[in-house]
Amino acid sequence: MSRTGAEPAAEEGVVIRVVDLRKQYGEIRAVDGISFEVARGEVFGLLGPNGAGKTTTIEILEGLRVPDGGVATVLGLDVARHAAELKERIGVQLQSAALYPRLTVTELLTLFASFYRRSRPPAELVAALDLGERAKAQTRQLSGGQRQRLSVALALVNDPELVFLDEPTTGLDPQARQNLWDIVRELRERGRTILLTTHYMEEAEALCDRIAIMDHGRIMEIGTVPELVGRRFRERAVHFDPLPGVGEGELAALPGVSRLAREQDGPTLLYTADVPATISAVLALADDRGLEPRNLGVRNPSLEDVFLDLTGRALRD
Ligand code: ATP
């Protein structure tokens, strides 16, 4: 994907358009005037701590909740007025919702397929979601990961243009999470648009073309991961094991260096806006003293650093 930042997408390529959307529960402003667009073919992530308003946003877009203000347009249709029409064209992953415990995987997919005018054959979905061995199992007999994959299969039963995944990998083990990531990537290769919410930073980094970071019902930042990181952190950290006999003052005075940090029993960190100049100077200084800097490297700020800086808290409470 080459789309970048918050630049507006071409009109025909816009799958989701949200303008000044609001939803209040009593005193709580769950969604407090947010605006964003998602282009066709994008994997767009809503990232935020508990209670940020992600689920409320996604449920408004799915036509499951009515906003108090603003406009939400999905596939060119106002969600408040065309919910029924949209249901045919979107896919919604229900949280481990009642899966009719005594139906088999195939029976459930067949049942859901019957709700739509257009549908993918159950066998195809069973294969796509790697549920082949469990096709004849009752849903109550499935493991957590299999259940999660079934909920994604159900979201895809009408071959939707736009798929909503609300925390698709919460509670999954690493292998099951990887499997779900592969499924999301396959969907993107099929040209589908995906809006997902997640608590997991690495998931957003791995999957999302663009990310909106939400907190307290507002969007704090929006963009690609490199944009989000670059906007906030211009510096990177050159790190190496402490050089015996070299003073902090000397290191802090090297070209490009703005500050120095020393991790307990760990490396020396030189924050710099000019990595090549700083590294050359460190090498020259060490050479001058007959030393060799060990474990020399560069550390890039991550999405996690952006998130902490923006919200002052970790993603999971
Ligand atoms: P989480 O990651 O915990 O699911 P979230 O970002 O999805 O959080 P929402 O579920 O959208 O956040 O909730 C946003 C705010 O609105 C929270 O303060 C929540 O308690 C409140 N809220 C959500 N649904 C309702 C409701 N039906 N009635 C009253 N308050 C609600």
PDB file of C-alpha atoms in Angstrom, residues 225-234 301 306:
ATOM      1  CA  VAL A 225       3.469   3.929  11.466  1.00  0.00           C
ATOM      2  CA  PRO A 226       6.580   5.710  10.104  1.00  0.00           C
ATOM      3  CA  GLU A 227       4.620   8.964   9.930  1.00  0.00           C
ATOM      4  CA  LEU A 228       3.340   8.652  13.478  1.00  0.00           C
ATOM      5  CA  VAL A 229       6.801   7.870  14.773  1.00  0.00           C
ATOM      6  CA  GLY A 230       8.590  10.475  12.630  1.00  0.00           C
ATOM      7  CA  ARG A 231       6.186  13.274  13.559  1.00  0.00           C
ATOM      8  CA  ARG A 232       6.867  12.824  17.246  1.00  0.00           C
ATOM      9  CA  PHE A 233      10.439  11.619  17.393  1.00  0.00           C
ATOM     10  CA  ARG A 234      13.041  13.169  15.167  1.00  0.00           C
ATOM     11  CA  PRO A 301      11.365   4.701  18.352  1.00  0.00           C
ATOM     12  CA  VAL A 306       4.286   7.205  20.278  1.00  0.00           C
TER      13      VAL A 306
END
